[in-house]
Amino acid sequence: GESVGLHLPTLSVQEGDNSIINCAYSNSASDYFIWYKQESGKGPQFIIDIRSNMDKRQGQRVTVLLNKTVKHLSLQIAATQPGDSAVYFCAEKGLMEYGNKLVFGAGTILRVKS
Amino acid sequence: DGGITQSPKYLFRKEGQNVTLSCEQNLNHDAMYWYRQDPGQGLRLIYYSQIVNDFQKGDIAEGYSVSREKKESFPLTVTSAQKNPTAFYLCASSIDGAGGYNEQFFGPGTRLTVL
């Protein structure tokens, strides 16, 4: 979920275990959500997205779940690998006066122990 | 090799100087965006552009300026009016900026440090 300042939530998992990263979003009218992965010193990379007309979407080793009732999004990573270590952001599509924007959460640090 | 490039990777600025960060994309995307990222925080939108010769302020535009004279280029100028410019700056693009369900693709970022 959201966090303030330098104290990002951290998830530590053993290599090979499944990871679940959670995110609470703010706008009940948001209809599009994205998960990004950001490695240290790099730009965010797209992982998976989901529209609000879906509850679940699967990719390669990743699954995103959307619960609109409680405005909650989760990212599940199967068989977590050391290369999955990064900061993970959820983003919701918001509206601007012109066009769309993405509203990002503060992120969750995923640490994979070998 | 399609993508978004940002330069320089590291930039140092003295107080009172303006600096310009470069962002170029060859994805043929209409929309481009500039974000600022501070340690332990999410991305905050500075400016965005849906189409050439048009741009709009984001949430934290004060002290920044942009131009969009070409589709593939969206430079960001950090002016001396920006009180705390030290941050990681990220440029992004998407197929379009109006409606649609299109992810934003990010460049590698520029780390700006004010000395």
PDB file of C-alpha atoms in Angstrom:
ATOM      1  CA  GLY A   1       0.000   0.000   0.000  1.00  0.00           C
ATOM      2  CA  GLU A   2       0.957   3.665   0.269  1.00  0.00           C
ATOM      3  CA  SER A   3       3.886   4.643   2.378  1.00  0.00           C
ATOM      4  CA  VAL A   4       5.561   7.890   3.222  1.00  0.00           C
ATOM      5  CA  GLY A   5       9.161   8.966   2.932  1.00  0.00           C
ATOM      6  CA  LEU A   6      11.981   6.465   3.094  1.00  0.00           C
ATOM      7  CA  HIS A   7      10.175   3.689   4.914  1.00  0.00           C
ATOM      8  CA  LEU A   8       8.940   1.585   2.054  1.00  0.00           C
ATOM      9  CA  PRO A   9       7.278  -1.692   3.008  1.00  0.00           C
ATOM     10  CA  THR A  10       9.643  -4.575   2.408  1.00  0.00           C
ATOM     11  CA  LEU A  11       8.824  -8.157   1.542  1.00  0.00           C
ATOM     12  CA  SER A  12      11.559 -10.748   2.020  1.00  0.00           C
ATOM     13  CA  VAL A  13      11.035 -14.153   0.453  1.00  0.00           C
ATOM     14  CA  GLN A  14      13.089 -17.265  -0.055  1.00  0.00           C
ATOM     15  CA  GLU A  15      14.096 -18.117  -3.586  1.00  0.00           C
ATOM     16  CA  GLY A  16      11.521 -20.452  -5.088  1.00  0.00           C
ATOM     17  CA  ASP A  17       8.667 -19.296  -2.860  1.00  0.00           C
ATOM     18  CA  ASN A  18       5.697 -17.314  -4.120  1.00  0.00           C
ATOM     19  CA  SER A  19       5.519 -13.562  -3.455  1.00  0.00           C
ATOM     20  CA  ILE A  20       2.432 -11.446  -2.952  1.00  0.00           C
ATOM     21  CA  ILE A  21       2.740  -7.680  -3.136  1.00  0.00           C
ATOM     22  CA  ASN A  22      -0.266  -5.592  -2.169  1.00  0.00           C
ATOM     23  CA  CYS A  23      -1.469  -2.161  -3.155  1.00  0.00           C
ATOM     24  CA  ALA A  24      -4.410  -0.046  -2.041  1.00  0.00           C
ATOM     25  CA  TYR A  25      -5.606   2.439  -4.630  1.00  0.00           C
ATOM     26  CA  SER A  26      -7.428   5.649  -3.990  1.00  0.00           C
ATOM     27  CA  ASN A  27     -10.005   6.303  -6.692  1.00  0.00           C
ATOM     28  CA  SER A  28     -13.032   4.048  -7.010  1.00  0.00           C
ATOM     29  CA  ALA A  29     -13.543   5.401 -10.551  1.00  0.00           C
ATOM     30  CA  SER A  30     -10.125   4.192 -11.751  1.00  0.00           C
ATOM     31  CA  ASP A  31     -10.556   1.685 -14.555  1.00  0.00           C
ATOM     32  CA  TYR A  32      -7.030   0.650 -15.432  1.00  0.00           C
ATOM     33  CA  PHE A  33      -4.151  -0.522 -13.290  1.00  0.00           C
ATOM     34  CA  ILE A  34      -0.528  -1.370 -13.971  1.00  0.00           C
ATOM     35  CA  TRP A  35       2.257  -3.021 -12.047  1.00  0.00           C
ATOM     36  CA  TYR A  36       5.820  -1.829 -12.664  1.00  0.00           C
ATOM     37  CA  LYS A  37       9.158  -3.206 -11.500  1.00  0.00           C
ATOM     38  CA  GLN A  38      12.053  -0.829 -10.853  1.00  0.00           C
ATOM     39  CA  GLU A  39      15.594  -2.005 -10.309  1.00  0.00           C
ATOM     40  CA  SER A  40      18.055   0.269  -8.564  1.00  0.00           C
ATOM     41  CA  GLY A  41      19.094   3.227 -10.720  1.00  0.00           C
ATOM     42  CA  LYS A  42      16.852   2.239 -13.638  1.00  0.00           C
ATOM     43  CA  GLY A  43      13.514   3.271 -15.054  1.00  0.00           C
ATOM     44  CA  PRO A  44      10.359   1.290 -14.218  1.00  0.00           C
ATOM     45  CA  GLN A  45       9.551  -1.711 -16.398  1.00  0.00           C
ATOM     46  CA  PHE A  46       6.004  -2.757 -17.240  1.00  0.00           C
ATOM     47  CA  ILE A  47       5.032  -6.111 -15.723  1.00  0.00           C
ATOM     48  CA  ILE A  48       1.305  -6.562 -16.188  1.00  0.00           C
ATOM     49  CA  ASP A  49      -1.886  -4.535 -16.420  1.00  0.00           C
ATOM     50  CA  ILE A  50      -5.563  -5.102 -15.734  1.00  0.00           C
ATOM     51  CA  ARG A  51      -8.767  -3.295 -16.572  1.00  0.00           C
ATOM     52  CA  SER A  52     -11.538  -2.822 -14.052  1.00  0.00           C
ATOM     53  CA  ASN A  53     -13.861  -5.205 -15.908  1.00  0.00           C
ATOM     54  CA  MET A  54     -11.588  -8.075 -14.850  1.00  0.00           C
ATOM     55  CA  ASP A  55     -10.770  -9.585 -11.459  1.00  0.00           C
ATOM     56  CA  LYS A  56      -7.693 -11.511 -12.452  1.00  0.00           C
ATOM     57  CA  ARG A  57      -5.109 -11.536 -15.178  1.00  0.00           C
ATOM     58  CA  GLN A  58      -2.171 -13.864 -15.627  1.00  0.00           C
ATOM     59  CA  GLY A  59       1.158 -13.394 -17.302  1.00  0.00           C
ATOM     60  CA  GLN A  60       4.346 -15.362 -17.284  1.00  0.00           C
ATOM     61  CA  ARG A  61       4.942 -16.230 -13.589  1.00  0.00           C
ATOM     62  CA  VAL A  62       2.844 -13.234 -12.522  1.00  0.00           C
ATOM     63  CA  THR A  63      -0.812 -12.797 -11.656  1.00  0.00           C
ATOM     64  CA  VAL A  64      -2.626  -9.586 -10.836  1.00  0.00           C
ATOM     65  CA  LEU A  65      -5.794  -9.649  -8.739  1.00  0.00           C
ATOM     66  CA  LEU A  66      -8.194  -6.742  -8.512  1.00  0.00           C
ATOM     67  CA  ASN A  67     -10.760  -6.313  -5.756  1.00  0.00           C
ATOM     68  CA  LYS A  68     -12.812  -3.252  -6.598  1.00  0.00           C
ATOM     69  CA  THR A  69     -14.992  -3.576  -3.515  1.00  0.00           C
ATOM     70  CA  VAL A  70     -12.102  -2.729  -1.207  1.00  0.00           C
ATOM     71  CA  LYS A  71      -9.949  -0.927  -3.802  1.00  0.00           C
ATOM     72  CA  HIS A  72      -7.156  -3.430  -3.543  1.00  0.00           C
ATOM     73  CA  LEU A  73      -4.689  -4.722  -6.079  1.00  0.00           C
ATOM     74  CA  SER A  74      -2.172  -7.502  -5.638  1.00  0.00           C
ATOM     75  CA  LEU A  75       0.713  -8.904  -7.644  1.00  0.00           C
ATOM     76  CA  GLN A  76       1.602 -12.543  -7.228  1.00  0.00           C
ATOM     77  CA  ILE A  77       4.974 -13.782  -8.423  1.00  0.00           C
ATOM     78  CA  ALA A  78       5.390 -17.527  -8.676  1.00  0.00           C
ATOM     79  CA  ALA A  79       8.686 -19.254  -7.914  1.00  0.00           C
ATOM     80  CA  THR A  80      10.425 -16.009  -7.006  1.00  0.00           C
ATOM     81  CA  GLN A  81      13.962 -15.657  -8.333  1.00  0.00           C
ATOM     82  CA  PRO A  82      16.880 -13.442  -7.258  1.00  0.00           C
ATOM     83  CA  GLY A  83      16.354 -11.369 -10.409  1.00  0.00           C
ATOM     84  CA  ASP A  84      12.918 -10.423  -9.095  1.00  0.00           C
ATOM     85  CA  SER A  85      14.517  -8.307  -6.356  1.00  0.00           C
ATOM     86  CA  ALA A  86      13.408  -4.732  -7.013  1.00  0.00           C
ATOM     87  CA  VAL A  87      10.886  -2.089  -6.010  1.00  0.00           C
ATOM     88  CA  TYR A  88       7.377  -2.798  -7.281  1.00  0.00           C
ATOM     89  CA  PHE A  89       4.894  -0.015  -7.960  1.00  0.00           C
ATOM     90  CA  CYS A  90       1.227  -0.155  -8.658  1.00  0.00           C
ATOM     91  CA  ALA A  91      -0.281   2.629 -10.730  1.00  0.00           C
ATOM     92  CA  GLU A  92      -3.896   3.556 -11.397  1.00  0.00           C
ATOM     93  CA  LYS A  93      -5.136   5.517 -14.348  1.00  0.00           C
ATOM     94  CA  GLY A  94      -6.490   8.858 -13.243  1.00  0.00           C
ATOM     95  CA  LEU A  95      -8.055  11.661 -15.206  1.00  0.00           C
ATOM     96  CA  MET A  96      -6.475  14.960 -16.042  1.00  0.00           C
ATOM     97  CA  GLU A  97      -8.070  17.939 -17.670  1.00  0.00           C
ATOM     98  CA  TYR A  98      -6.506  16.732 -20.901  1.00  0.00           C
ATOM     99  CA  GLY A  99      -5.874  13.058 -21.275  1.00  0.00           C
ATOM    100  CA  ASN A 100      -4.930  10.482 -18.720  1.00  0.00           C
ATOM    101  CA  LYS A 101      -2.247  10.146 -16.140  1.00  0.00           C
ATOM    102  CA  LEU A 102      -0.943   7.371 -13.950  1.00  0.00           C
ATOM    103  CA  VAL A 103      -1.020   7.798 -10.178  1.00  0.00           C
ATOM    104  CA  PHE A 104       1.754   5.778  -8.573  1.00  0.00           C
ATOM    105  CA  GLY A 105       1.947   4.263  -5.130  1.00  0.00           C
ATOM    106  CA  ALA A 106       5.170   4.671  -3.145  1.00  0.00           C
ATOM    107  CA  GLY A 107       6.272   1.105  -3.879  1.00  0.00           C
ATOM    108  CA  THR A 108       7.188  -2.123  -2.099  1.00  0.00           C
ATOM    109  CA  ILE A 109      10.706  -3.500  -1.889  1.00  0.00           C
ATOM    110  CA  LEU A 110      10.992  -7.199  -2.731  1.00  0.00           C
ATOM    111  CA  ARG A 111      14.130  -8.948  -1.445  1.00  0.00           C
ATOM    112  CA  VAL A 112      14.786 -12.502  -2.548  1.00  0.00           C
ATOM    113  CA  LYS A 113      17.039 -14.604  -0.337  1.00  0.00           C
ATOM    114  CA  SER A 114      19.049 -17.358  -1.975  1.00  0.00           C
TER     115      SER A 114
ATOM    116  CA  ASP B   1      16.178  -0.941 -31.543  1.00  0.00           C
ATOM    117  CA  GLY B   2      13.119   0.913 -30.313  1.00  0.00           C
ATOM    118  CA  GLY B   3      12.883   2.647 -26.977  1.00  0.00           C
ATOM    119  CA  ILE B   4      13.280   5.764 -24.930  1.00  0.00           C
ATOM    120  CA  THR B   5      16.633   7.333 -24.259  1.00  0.00           C
ATOM    121  CA  GLN B   6      17.500   9.940 -21.677  1.00  0.00           C
ATOM    122  CA  SER B   7      20.691  11.896 -21.360  1.00  0.00           C
ATOM    123  CA  PRO B   8      22.790  12.492 -19.494  1.00  0.00           C
ATOM    124  CA  LYS B   9      22.613   9.645 -16.986  1.00  0.00           C
ATOM    125  CA  TYR B  10      24.118  11.844 -14.254  1.00  0.00           C
ATOM    126  CA  LEU B  11      23.982  15.634 -14.134  1.00  0.00           C
ATOM    127  CA  PHE B  12      25.431  18.048 -11.644  1.00  0.00           C
ATOM    128  CA  ARG B  13      24.202  21.600 -11.378  1.00  0.00           C
ATOM    129  CA  LYS B  14      25.304  24.577  -9.397  1.00  0.00           C
ATOM    130  CA  GLU B  15      22.653  26.541  -7.565  1.00  0.00           C
ATOM    131  CA  GLY B  16      21.129  29.231  -9.768  1.00  0.00           C
ATOM    132  CA  GLN B  17      21.783  27.408 -13.040  1.00  0.00           C
ATOM    133  CA  ASN B  18      19.209  26.134 -15.478  1.00  0.00           C
ATOM    134  CA  VAL B  19      19.797  22.654 -16.881  1.00  0.00           C
ATOM    135  CA  THR B  20      18.047  20.724 -19.651  1.00  0.00           C
ATOM    136  CA  LEU B  21      17.400  17.003 -19.567  1.00  0.00           C
ATOM    137  CA  SER B  22      16.989  15.215 -22.874  1.00  0.00           C
ATOM    138  CA  CYS B  23      14.336  12.608 -23.700  1.00  0.00           C
ATOM    139  CA  GLU B  24      14.003  10.968 -27.098  1.00  0.00           C
ATOM    140  CA  GLN B  25      11.742   8.124 -28.235  1.00  0.00           C
ATOM    141  CA  ASN B  26      11.565   6.215 -31.504  1.00  0.00           C
ATOM    142  CA  LEU B  27       8.386   4.319 -30.648  1.00  0.00           C
ATOM    143  CA  ASN B  28       6.208   6.702 -32.656  1.00  0.00           C
ATOM    144  CA  HIS B  29       4.235   7.443 -29.492  1.00  0.00           C
ATOM    145  CA  ASP B  30       2.056  10.529 -29.379  1.00  0.00           C
ATOM    146  CA  ALA B  31       2.182  11.127 -25.623  1.00  0.00           C
ATOM    147  CA  MET B  32       5.226  11.856 -23.486  1.00  0.00           C
ATOM    148  CA  TYR B  33       5.627  12.497 -19.773  1.00  0.00           C
ATOM    149  CA  TRP B  34       8.154  13.724 -17.227  1.00  0.00           C
ATOM    150  CA  TYR B  35       8.197  12.400 -13.682  1.00  0.00           C
ATOM    151  CA  ARG B  36      10.270  13.153 -10.651  1.00  0.00           C
ATOM    152  CA  GLN B  37      11.214  10.440  -8.158  1.00  0.00           C
ATOM    153  CA  ASP B  38      12.573  11.143  -4.686  1.00  0.00           C
ATOM    154  CA  PRO B  39      14.081   8.439  -2.451  1.00  0.00           C
ATOM    155  CA  GLY B  40      11.488   6.056  -1.090  1.00  0.00           C
ATOM    156  CA  GLN B  41       8.652   7.692  -2.960  1.00  0.00           C
ATOM    157  CA  GLY B  42       6.536   7.049  -5.982  1.00  0.00           C
ATOM    158  CA  LEU B  43       6.680   8.993  -9.219  1.00  0.00           C
ATOM    159  CA  ARG B  44       5.177  12.471  -9.403  1.00  0.00           C
ATOM    160  CA  LEU B  45       4.093  13.987 -12.708  1.00  0.00           C
ATOM    161  CA  ILE B  46       5.829  17.216 -13.742  1.00  0.00           C
ATOM    162  CA  TYR B  47       4.590  17.833 -17.298  1.00  0.00           C
ATOM    163  CA  TYR B  48       2.964  15.827 -20.054  1.00  0.00           C
ATOM    164  CA  SER B  49       2.325  16.211 -23.727  1.00  0.00           C
ATOM    165  CA  GLN B  50      -0.401  14.465 -25.676  1.00  0.00           C
ATOM    166  CA  ILE B  51       0.709  15.683 -29.067  1.00  0.00           C
ATOM    167  CA  VAL B  52       3.352  17.777 -30.782  1.00  0.00           C
ATOM    168  CA  ASN B  53       3.303  21.484 -29.929  1.00  0.00           C
ATOM    169  CA  ASP B  54       1.057  20.913 -26.942  1.00  0.00           C
ATOM    170  CA  PHE B  55       1.858  20.232 -23.290  1.00  0.00           C
ATOM    171  CA  GLN B  56       0.169  20.527 -19.927  1.00  0.00           C
ATOM    172  CA  LYS B  57       1.299  20.978 -16.330  1.00  0.00           C
ATOM    173  CA  GLY B  58       1.268  17.980 -14.060  1.00  0.00           C
ATOM    174  CA  ASP B  59       1.138  17.942 -10.279  1.00  0.00           C
ATOM    175  CA  ILE B  60       4.511  19.581  -9.584  1.00  0.00           C
ATOM    176  CA  ALA B  61       5.265  21.849 -12.572  1.00  0.00           C
ATOM    177  CA  GLU B  62       6.609  24.838 -10.643  1.00  0.00           C
ATOM    178  CA  GLY B  63      10.258  25.503 -11.472  1.00  0.00           C
ATOM    179  CA  TYR B  64      10.216  23.353 -14.622  1.00  0.00           C
ATOM    180  CA  SER B  65       9.580  24.013 -18.293  1.00  0.00           C
ATOM    181  CA  VAL B  66       9.208  21.791 -21.371  1.00  0.00           C
ATOM    182  CA  SER B  67       8.842  21.971 -25.127  1.00  0.00           C
ATOM    183  CA  ARG B  68       7.457  19.542 -27.681  1.00  0.00           C
ATOM    184  CA  GLU B  69       8.566  20.741 -31.093  1.00  0.00           C
ATOM    185  CA  LYS B  70       9.069  17.230 -32.447  1.00  0.00           C
ATOM    186  CA  LYS B  71       7.101  14.066 -31.845  1.00  0.00           C
ATOM    187  CA  GLU B  72      10.145  12.124 -30.746  1.00  0.00           C
ATOM    188  CA  SER B  73      11.611  14.705 -28.347  1.00  0.00           C
ATOM    189  CA  PHE B  74      10.403  16.165 -25.038  1.00  0.00           C
ATOM    190  CA  PRO B  75      13.199  18.035 -23.232  1.00  0.00           C
ATOM    191  CA  LEU B  76      12.765  19.172 -19.634  1.00  0.00           C
ATOM    192  CA  THR B  77      14.433  22.306 -18.271  1.00  0.00           C
ATOM    193  CA  VAL B  78      14.979  22.529 -14.541  1.00  0.00           C
ATOM    194  CA  THR B  79      15.156  26.222 -13.782  1.00  0.00           C
ATOM    195  CA  SER B  80      16.744  28.083 -10.909  1.00  0.00           C
ATOM    196  CA  ALA B  81      13.222  28.632  -9.559  1.00  0.00           C
ATOM    197  CA  GLN B  82      12.988  24.951  -8.608  1.00  0.00           C
ATOM    198  CA  LYS B  83      13.833  25.012  -4.897  1.00  0.00           C
ATOM    199  CA  ASN B  84      14.838  21.400  -4.433  1.00  0.00           C
ATOM    200  CA  PRO B  85      15.811  19.941  -7.804  1.00  0.00           C
ATOM    201  CA  THR B  86      18.004  17.053  -6.622  1.00  0.00           C
ATOM    202  CA  ALA B  87      16.092  13.945  -7.702  1.00  0.00           C
ATOM    203  CA  PHE B  88      15.839  11.124 -10.241  1.00  0.00           C
ATOM    204  CA  TYR B  89      14.007  12.276 -13.373  1.00  0.00           C
ATOM    205  CA  LEU B  90      12.119   9.808 -15.545  1.00  0.00           C
ATOM    206  CA  CYS B  91      10.710  10.325 -18.996  1.00  0.00           C
ATOM    207  CA  ALA B  92       7.954   8.102 -20.350  1.00  0.00           C
ATOM    208  CA  SER B  93       5.846   7.738 -23.462  1.00  0.00           C
ATOM    209  CA  SER B  94       2.605   6.034 -24.429  1.00  0.00           C
ATOM    210  CA  ILE B  95       0.843   5.369 -27.704  1.00  0.00           C
ATOM    211  CA  ASP B  96      -1.679   8.063 -26.918  1.00  0.00           C
ATOM    212  CA  GLY B  97      -2.520  10.209 -23.952  1.00  0.00           C
ATOM    213  CA  ALA B  98      -6.247  10.563 -24.312  1.00  0.00           C
ATOM    214  CA  GLY B  99      -8.467   7.682 -23.299  1.00  0.00           C
ATOM    215  CA  GLY B 100      -7.322   4.172 -24.009  1.00  0.00           C
ATOM    216  CA  TYR B 101      -5.646   1.647 -21.797  1.00  0.00           C
ATOM    217  CA  ASN B 102      -2.045   2.074 -22.701  1.00  0.00           C
ATOM    218  CA  GLU B 103       0.904   1.514 -20.497  1.00  0.00           C
ATOM    219  CA  GLN B 104       3.663   4.069 -20.254  1.00  0.00           C
ATOM    220  CA  PHE B 105       7.168   3.034 -21.279  1.00  0.00           C
ATOM    221  CA  PHE B 106       9.992   4.564 -19.273  1.00  0.00           C
ATOM    222  CA  GLY B 107      13.472   5.694 -20.094  1.00  0.00           C
ATOM    223  CA  PRO B 108      16.505   4.849 -17.928  1.00  0.00           C
ATOM    224  CA  GLY B 109      16.356   8.129 -16.000  1.00  0.00           C
ATOM    225  CA  THR B 110      18.648  11.073 -15.258  1.00  0.00           C
ATOM    226  CA  ARG B 111      19.958  11.647 -11.758  1.00  0.00           C
ATOM    227  CA  LEU B 112      20.292  15.372 -11.105  1.00  0.00           C
ATOM    228  CA  THR B 113      22.347  16.613  -8.171  1.00  0.00           C
ATOM    229  CA  VAL B 114      22.593  20.248  -7.138  1.00  0.00           C
ATOM    230  CA  LEU B 115      25.964  21.136  -5.694  1.00  0.00           C
TER     231      LEU B 115
END
